[in-house]
Coordinates of C-alpha atoms in Angstrom, one line a residue:
D22 CA 37.3 73.9 56.2
L23 CA 33.5 72.9 56.4
I24 CA 34.3 69.2 57.2
P25 CA 34.8 68.6 61.0
V26 CA 38.4 67.7 61.7
F27 CA 37.7 64.2 63.1
E28 CA 35.8 63.3 59.7
R29 CA 38.5 64.5 57.4
K30 CA 40.6 61.4 57.6
F31 CA 37.8 59.4 56.6
F32 CA 36.9 61.7 53.6
H33 CA 40.5 61.6 52.6
K34 CA 40.4 57.7 52.8
K35 CA 37.1 57.7 50.7
I36 CA 38.8 59.9 47.8
G37 CA 41.9 57.9 47.8
T38 CA 40.0 54.5 47.7
S39 CA 37.8 55.7 45.0
L40 CA 40.9 56.4 42.8
M41 CA 42.5 53.3 43.8
M42 CA 39.8 51.2 42.5
R43 CA 40.8 52.2 39.0
W44 CA 44.5 53.0 39.3
N45 CA 45.1 50.8 36.2
T46 CA 43.5 53.4 34.0
L47 CA 44.8 56.5 36.1
D48 CA 47.4 58.9 34.7
P49 CA 50.5 59.7 36.9
N50 CA 48.7 62.9 38.4
H51 CA 45.8 61.0 39.6
I52 CA 48.1 58.3 41.0
I53 CA 50.0 60.9 43.0
L54 CA 46.6 62.5 44.1
A55 CA 45.5 59.1 45.4
A56 CA 48.8 58.7 47.3
D57 CA 48.5 62.1 48.8
Q58 CA 45.0 61.4 49.9
M59 CA 46.0 58.2 51.7
N60 CA 49.0 59.8 53.3
L61 CA 46.7 62.2 54.9
C62 CA 44.8 59.5 56.8
K63 CA 46.9 56.4 56.9
D64 CA 48.5 57.2 60.4
E65 CA 45.2 58.1 62.1
L66 CA 43.0 55.1 60.8
E67 CA 43.0 51.4 61.6
L68 CA 43.9 49.6 58.3
S69 CA 43.6 46.0 57.5
S70 CA 46.5 44.0 56.3
E71 CA 45.1 44.0 52.7
E72 CA 44.6 47.9 52.8
R73 CA 48.1 48.4 54.0
V74 CA 49.5 46.1 51.2
S75 CA 47.3 48.1 48.6
I76 CA 48.3 51.5 49.9
A77 CA 52.0 50.5 50.0
G78 CA 51.7 49.5 46.3
L79 CA 50.0 52.8 45.6
Q80 CA 53.0 54.6 47.3
L81 CA 55.5 52.6 45.2
L82 CA 53.7 53.8 41.8
A83 CA 53.5 57.3 43.0
G84 CA 57.4 57.1 43.9
K85 CA 58.2 55.7 40.4
H86 CA 56.4 58.5 38.7
S87 CA 58.0 61.2 40.7
M88 CA 61.3 59.6 39.8
K89 CA 60.5 59.8 36.1
S90 CA 59.8 63.5 36.6
S91 CA 63.2 64.0 38.6
C92 CA 61.3 64.8 41.6
F93 CA 63.6 62.8 43.7
E94 CA 62.6 64.4 47.2
S95 CA 58.9 63.6 46.5
A96 CA 59.7 60.2 45.4
R97 CA 61.7 59.5 48.6
S98 CA 58.6 60.5 50.6
Y99 CA 56.3 58.3 48.8
I100 CA 58.7 55.4 48.9
E101 CA 59.2 55.8 52.6
S102 CA 55.6 56.0 53.2
G103 CA 55.1 52.7 51.3
V104 CA 58.0 51.1 53.4
S105 CA 56.3 52.3 56.7
L106 CA 53.1 50.4 55.9
L107 CA 54.8 47.0 55.5
Q108 CA 54.3 44.5 58.2
E109 CA 56.9 42.7 60.3
N110 CA 56.9 39.6 58.3
H111 CA 56.7 41.5 55.0
W112 CA 59.6 39.7 53.3
E113 CA 57.7 36.3 53.8
S114 CA 54.1 37.8 53.2
N115 CA 54.9 40.3 50.5
Y116 CA 58.3 39.5 49.0
S117 CA 58.0 41.3 45.5
L118 CA 56.5 44.5 47.0
S119 CA 59.2 44.5 49.8
L120 CA 61.9 43.9 47.3
E121 CA 60.8 46.8 45.0
L122 CA 60.1 49.3 47.8
Y123 CA 63.7 48.6 49.4
E124 CA 65.3 48.8 46.1
M125 CA 63.6 52.1 45.4
S126 CA 64.2 53.5 48.8
A127 CA 67.9 52.8 48.6
L128 CA 68.1 54.2 45.1
V129 CA 66.1 57.3 45.6
S130 CA 68.0 58.2 49.0
F131 CA 71.3 57.8 47.1
I132 CA 70.1 60.1 44.3
D133 CA 68.4 62.7 46.3
G134 CA 71.5 63.2 48.4
N135 CA 69.5 64.2 51.6
G136 CA 69.0 60.6 52.6
N137 CA 70.9 58.9 55.5
A138 CA 73.9 56.9 54.4
D139 CA 73.5 54.4 57.1
A140 CA 69.8 54.0 56.2
T141 CA 70.7 53.4 52.6
M142 CA 73.1 50.7 53.7
K143 CA 70.6 49.1 55.8
R144 CA 68.4 48.9 53.0
L145 CA 70.7 47.2 50.8
Q146 CA 71.9 44.8 53.4
S147 CA 68.4 43.9 54.0
I148 CA 67.8 43.2 50.2
L149 CA 71.0 41.1 50.1
Q150 CA 69.9 39.2 53.4
H151 CA 66.3 38.3 52.2
A152 CA 66.7 37.9 48.4
K153 CA 65.5 34.5 47.2
T154 CA 67.5 34.4 44.1
F155 CA 71.0 35.7 43.0
E156 CA 69.1 37.7 40.2
D157 CA 67.1 39.4 42.8
T158 CA 70.2 40.8 44.5
L159 CA 71.7 42.3 41.3
N160 CA 70.0 45.8 41.5
A161 CA 71.1 46.1 45.0
S162 CA 74.6 45.1 44.1
V163 CA 74.7 47.8 41.3
L164 CA 73.7 50.5 43.9
L165 CA 76.2 49.2 46.5
S166 CA 78.9 49.6 44.1
K167 CA 77.9 53.2 43.3
F168 CA 77.5 53.9 46.9
M169 CA 81.0 52.6 47.6
G170 CA 82.5 54.6 44.6
S171 CA 80.8 57.8 45.5
R172 CA 82.6 57.6 48.8
G173 CA 85.9 57.1 47.0
N174 CA 86.1 53.5 48.1
Y175 CA 87.1 52.5 44.5
A176 CA 88.7 49.3 45.5
E177 CA 85.7 48.0 47.3
A178 CA 83.4 49.0 44.3
I179 CA 85.6 47.2 41.9
N180 CA 85.8 44.0 44.0
N181 CA 82.1 44.0 44.3
C182 CA 81.6 44.2 40.7
L183 CA 84.1 41.6 40.1
G184 CA 82.5 39.3 42.6
I185 CA 79.3 39.5 40.8
L186 CA 80.8 39.2 37.5
S187 CA 82.4 35.9 38.6
N188 CA 79.2 34.6 39.6
L189 CA 77.9 35.5 36.1
G190 CA 80.6 33.5 34.4
E191 CA 83.0 36.3 33.6
T192 CA 86.4 36.2 35.4
F193 CA 89.5 38.7 35.2
P194 CA 93.0 38.2 36.2
N195 CA 94.0 39.5 39.6
E196 CA 97.4 40.6 38.4
I197 CA 97.6 42.5 35.0
D198 CA 101.0 43.7 33.7
S199 CA 102.0 45.8 30.7
T200 CA 102.4 42.7 28.5
I201 CA 98.8 41.6 29.0
V202 CA 97.5 45.1 28.4
A203 CA 99.5 45.6 25.3
S204 CA 98.4 42.3 23.7
T205 CA 94.8 42.8 24.7
V206 CA 94.8 46.2 23.2
A207 CA 96.3 45.1 20.0
E208 CA 93.6 42.5 19.7
T209 CA 91.0 45.0 20.3
K210 CA 92.4 47.2 17.6
Q211 CA 92.2 44.2 15.2
L212 CA 88.7 43.4 16.2
L213 CA 87.5 46.9 15.5
A214 CA 89.8 47.6 12.5
N215 CA 87.7 49.5 9.9
I216 CA 84.4 48.9 11.9
T217 CA 81.4 50.9 10.8
K218 CA 78.2 52.0 12.3
E219 CA 76.3 49.9 9.6
Q220 CA 78.2 46.8 10.3
I221 CA 77.3 46.9 14.0
S222 CA 73.7 47.7 13.2
Q223 CA 73.6 44.2 11.4
Y224 CA 74.2 42.4 14.5
P225 CA 71.3 41.0 16.5
V226 CA 70.1 42.4 19.8
L227 CA 71.4 40.9 23.0
N228 CA 68.7 39.0 24.7
D229 CA 70.5 36.6 27.1
P230 CA 69.6 37.7 30.6
S231 CA 72.9 36.5 32.2
K232 CA 74.9 38.4 29.4
L233 CA 72.9 41.5 29.8
N234 CA 73.7 41.6 33.4
A235 CA 77.4 40.8 32.8
M236 CA 77.7 43.8 30.4
K237 CA 75.9 46.0 32.9
F238 CA 78.3 45.2 35.7
M239 CA 81.4 45.5 33.4
S240 CA 80.2 49.0 32.2
L241 CA 79.9 49.9 35.8
L242 CA 83.3 48.3 36.8
M243 CA 85.0 50.7 34.2
L244 CA 83.6 53.8 36.1
Y245 CA 85.8 53.0 39.0
A246 CA 88.7 51.2 37.1
V247 CA 89.4 54.7 35.5
A248 CA 90.4 56.0 39.1
H249 CA 91.7 53.0 40.9
K250 CA 93.0 50.3 38.4
P251 CA 93.2 51.7 34.6
S252 CA 94.9 48.5 33.5
L253 CA 91.5 46.7 33.8
M254 CA 89.9 49.0 31.2
P255 CA 91.4 47.4 28.1
I256 CA 90.8 43.9 29.5
V257 CA 87.1 44.7 30.3
S258 CA 86.3 46.5 27.2
N259 CA 87.9 43.7 25.0
R260 CA 85.5 41.2 26.7
M261 CA 82.5 43.4 26.1
I262 CA 83.3 43.6 22.5
K263 CA 83.7 39.8 22.2
L264 CA 80.5 39.2 24.0
S265 CA 78.6 41.6 21.8
F266 CA 79.9 40.1 18.5
N267 CA 79.2 36.5 19.8
F268 CA 75.7 37.2 21.5
G269 CA 74.5 40.5 20.2
F270 CA 74.6 44.1 21.0
C271 CA 73.0 46.2 23.7
D272 CA 73.2 49.7 25.2
D273 CA 76.2 48.7 27.3
S274 CA 77.9 47.2 24.1
L275 CA 78.1 50.9 22.9
L276 CA 79.6 51.9 26.1
G277 CA 82.2 49.1 25.6
L278 CA 83.0 50.5 22.2
A279 CA 83.7 54.0 23.6
M280 CA 85.9 52.4 26.5
A281 CA 87.9 50.4 23.9
A282 CA 88.5 53.7 22.2
Y283 CA 89.8 55.1 25.4
G284 CA 92.0 52.1 25.8
I285 CA 93.5 52.4 22.3
V286 CA 94.3 56.1 22.9
N287 CA 95.6 55.6 26.4
F288 CA 97.3 52.3 26.3
G289 CA 97.9 51.8 22.4
N290 CA 99.0 55.4 21.8
D291 CA 97.0 55.4 18.7
I292 CA 94.9 58.4 18.8
M293 CA 93.2 58.3 15.4
A294 CA 92.4 54.5 15.7
G295 CA 90.7 55.2 19.1
Y296 CA 89.1 58.4 17.8
R297 CA 87.6 56.4 14.9
V298 CA 86.1 53.8 17.2
G299 CA 84.8 56.4 19.6
K300 CA 83.0 58.3 16.8
V301 CA 81.2 55.0 15.8
A302 CA 80.2 54.5 19.4
E303 CA 78.8 58.0 19.7
S304 CA 77.0 57.8 16.3
L305 CA 75.3 54.7 17.4
I306 CA 74.4 56.2 20.8
E307 CA 72.7 59.2 19.0
E308 CA 70.5 56.7 17.3
S309 CA 69.6 54.9 20.5
Q310 CA 66.3 55.2 22.4
S311 CA 68.4 55.5 25.5
K312 CA 70.6 58.3 24.1
Q313 CA 70.2 60.7 27.0
T314 CA 71.4 58.2 29.6
L315 CA 74.2 56.7 27.3
R316 CA 75.5 60.2 26.6
N317 CA 76.0 60.8 30.3
R318 CA 78.1 57.8 30.8
L319 CA 80.6 58.9 28.1
V320 CA 81.7 62.0 30.0
T321 CA 85.0 60.6 31.2
V322 CA 86.1 58.0 28.6
W323 CA 84.9 59.9 25.4
Y324 CA 83.8 63.7 25.8
G325 CA 86.4 64.2 28.3
H326 CA 89.2 62.2 26.9
S327 CA 89.5 60.5 23.3
R328 CA 87.5 63.1 21.5
M329 CA 89.4 66.0 22.9
F330 CA 92.7 64.7 21.4
V331 CA 91.4 65.4 17.9
E332 CA 88.6 67.9 18.1
P333 CA 89.1 71.6 19.4
I334 CA 88.5 71.6 23.2
Q335 CA 86.8 75.0 23.1
A336 CA 84.0 73.3 21.0
S337 CA 83.4 70.6 23.7
R338 CA 83.0 73.1 26.6
E339 CA 79.1 73.8 26.1
K340 CA 78.6 70.2 25.5
F341 CA 79.6 69.5 29.3
I342 CA 76.8 71.9 30.5
E343 CA 74.2 69.8 28.5
L344 CA 75.8 66.6 29.8
Y345 CA 75.6 68.1 33.5
N346 CA 71.9 69.0 33.1
Q347 CA 71.1 65.6 31.7
S348 CA 72.9 63.7 34.3
M349 CA 71.2 65.7 37.2
L350 CA 67.8 65.2 35.6
S351 CA 68.4 61.4 35.4
G352 CA 70.0 61.1 38.9
D353 CA 73.4 60.2 37.5
L354 CA 75.4 62.2 40.0
E355 CA 78.9 60.9 39.3
N356 CA 78.7 62.0 35.6
A357 CA 77.1 65.3 36.5
L358 CA 80.0 66.2 38.7
Y359 CA 82.5 64.9 36.2
S360 CA 80.8 67.1 33.6
R361 CA 81.1 70.2 35.7
L362 CA 84.8 69.5 36.4
F363 CA 85.6 69.2 32.7
Y364 CA 83.7 72.4 32.1
C365 CA 85.9 74.2 34.6
K366 CA 89.1 72.8 33.4
I367 CA 88.4 73.5 29.7
G368 CA 87.5 77.1 30.8
L369 CA 91.0 77.3 32.3
H370 CA 92.7 75.9 29.2
I371 CA 90.9 78.2 26.8
G372 CA 91.6 81.3 28.9
S373 CA 88.2 81.9 30.5
N374 CA 87.9 84.6 33.3
L375 CA 89.4 83.1 36.5
D376 CA 86.6 84.6 38.7
S377 CA 83.9 82.9 36.6
I378 CA 85.8 79.6 36.7
G379 CA 86.3 80.0 40.5
R380 CA 82.5 80.6 41.0
A381 CA 81.7 77.5 38.8
H382 CA 84.3 75.6 41.1
S383 CA 82.6 76.8 44.2
I384 CA 79.1 75.7 43.0
M385 CA 80.5 72.2 42.3
I386 CA 82.0 71.9 45.8
E387 CA 78.6 73.0 47.4
Q388 CA 76.9 70.3 45.2
M389 CA 79.4 67.6 46.2
T390 CA 78.9 68.4 49.8
K391 CA 75.0 68.5 49.6
L392 CA 74.9 65.2 47.5
K393 CA 77.5 63.5 49.8
Q394 CA 79.7 62.6 46.7
N395 CA 83.3 62.4 47.6
I396 CA 84.4 60.8 44.2
L397 CA 85.9 64.1 42.9
H398 CA 86.9 65.9 46.0
N399 CA 90.7 65.6 45.6
A400 CA 90.6 66.2 41.9
M401 CA 88.7 69.4 42.6
S402 CA 91.3 70.3 45.3
S403 CA 94.0 69.9 42.6
F404 CA 92.0 72.2 40.3
R405 CA 91.5 74.7 42.9
A406 CA 95.1 74.8 43.7
C407 CA 95.9 75.4 40.0
T408 CA 93.4 78.3 39.7
M409 CA 94.6 80.0 43.0
L410 CA 98.3 79.9 41.9
L411 CA 97.5 81.5 38.6
R412 CA 96.2 84.5 40.2
P413 CA 98.4 87.7 40.2
G414 CA 101.2 87.4 42.8
A415 CA 100.0 84.0 44.3
Y416 CA 102.7 81.8 42.7
E417 CA 105.4 83.8 44.3
N418 CA 103.8 83.6 47.7
A419 CA 102.4 80.1 47.4
S420 CA 103.5 79.1 50.9
T421 CA 101.2 81.9 52.4
I422 CA 97.8 80.6 50.7
K423 CA 95.7 79.0 53.3
G424 CA 92.9 76.6 52.7
I425 CA 94.4 74.5 49.7
K426 CA 96.3 71.3 49.4
T427 CA 99.7 71.6 47.6
F428 CA 100.3 69.4 44.6
D429 CA 102.8 67.2 46.6
E430 CA 100.2 66.6 49.2
L431 CA 97.6 65.7 46.7
R432 CA 100.1 63.5 44.8
Q433 CA 101.0 61.7 48.1
I434 CA 97.2 61.0 48.6
A435 CA 96.9 59.6 45.1
Y436 CA 99.9 57.2 45.8
N437 CA 98.5 56.2 49.2
T438 CA 95.0 55.5 47.8
H439 CA 96.3 53.9 44.5
N440 CA 94.0 56.7 42.7
E441 CA 95.7 56.9 39.2
H442 CA 92.9 59.2 38.0
L443 CA 93.7 61.8 40.8
L444 CA 97.5 61.5 40.0
W445 CA 96.7 62.4 36.3
H446 CA 94.8 65.5 37.4
V447 CA 97.5 66.6 39.8
D448 CA 100.2 66.1 37.2
I449 CA 98.2 68.0 34.6
D450 CA 97.3 70.9 36.8
E451 CA 100.8 71.3 38.1
M452 CA 102.4 71.1 34.5
L453 CA 99.9 73.8 33.5
V454 CA 101.1 76.2 36.3
K455 CA 104.6 75.5 35.8
F456 CA 104.3 76.0 32.1
W457 CA 102.6 79.2 32.5
F458 CA 105.6 80.5 34.7
K459 CA 107.9 79.2 32.1
E460 CA 109.4 76.6 34.3
Y461 CA 109.9 74.2 31.3
I462 CA 112.5 71.8 32.8
P463 CA 110.1 70.6 35.5
V464 CA 107.4 70.4 32.9
T465 CA 109.6 68.2 30.8
R466 CA 110.4 65.8 33.7

């Protein structure tokens, strides 16, 4: 307060500049301090082109450190501050910095949930328009697929992944019939027969950049194939297994193993064979340096599926709270919401109090709205209908309940949008209600 107002901006710049002169040796807290000091003066001072670039780089570093601490709102503030410092011709004069800032801007806006969807798309489109190489488009393409999927546009997300994979030399058939699925699952079972953690540990690490990118997009493709095109899953997981055996294993290889387990259970009707493969994948993930991130990505295909066919579901419920917290901290919104959904559904199946389940459901709906995630909206509507109908007197007066979609309405949505995952949720929820009220013939049908 002792410094005159008109001098404060120069004082902030002096502190920030002093810290920036040795930012290579600074810890994250001092980098953020330097960025904060520059943000207090950058809009009030005439800055040279070199200063603008240097401060923009500082904001990028501060944003990255905030992301690592899961401070997504702060990260977005730093990144947008960096973007604002770029000059008109920044894609020509400062290409690498522009690429990183735009990638981070789109990413943190998507994760934070408070960002503008149009602005996110604008950033991604700008990257795809100005990228100098195909490789420079890949991070934006990953986020574009996630952005499409989060809004329920599964077909677009799948097509985007397939297009990138084609450019990486991995093509998949447009039409997949039951014969192809059956033969592929049988081949996968044979490839993984008696496979052990120790055997996989003997394989080299995958280092080929093109194959690593292909594995990344195949594992992303699976996330949306579950909902929109399940027949793709055994085909893609089979390819991932073969690539890993031929070129080496990576983190995405372990996800491929878990997805292969899903396919063996779901399409091969061999629960124990799929379970054994899934346990190998889970065991390897527990030894991975990336285990926190990898665990989150097993929510739908392992923890919420193949494992529950063998292990008691009540033993799995608390695992989903752990997975939810890990996913939220890492910004993995889709798997965070899937974790909460499975937590609610297991609670219903093991007889938890309907009021507590309802509160957990309401929290999830609020989060989905805040984070602009539509990926599970209709599945949650099915679950809501299920819990409402199980309340005393509700089933007999179902036509008078307001504010919920009926199972028939949700089933029609699933047919219209080709959402097989939603159809699965609707069928399971309706069967549970009918079974509870002893309508066994409809359950059998």
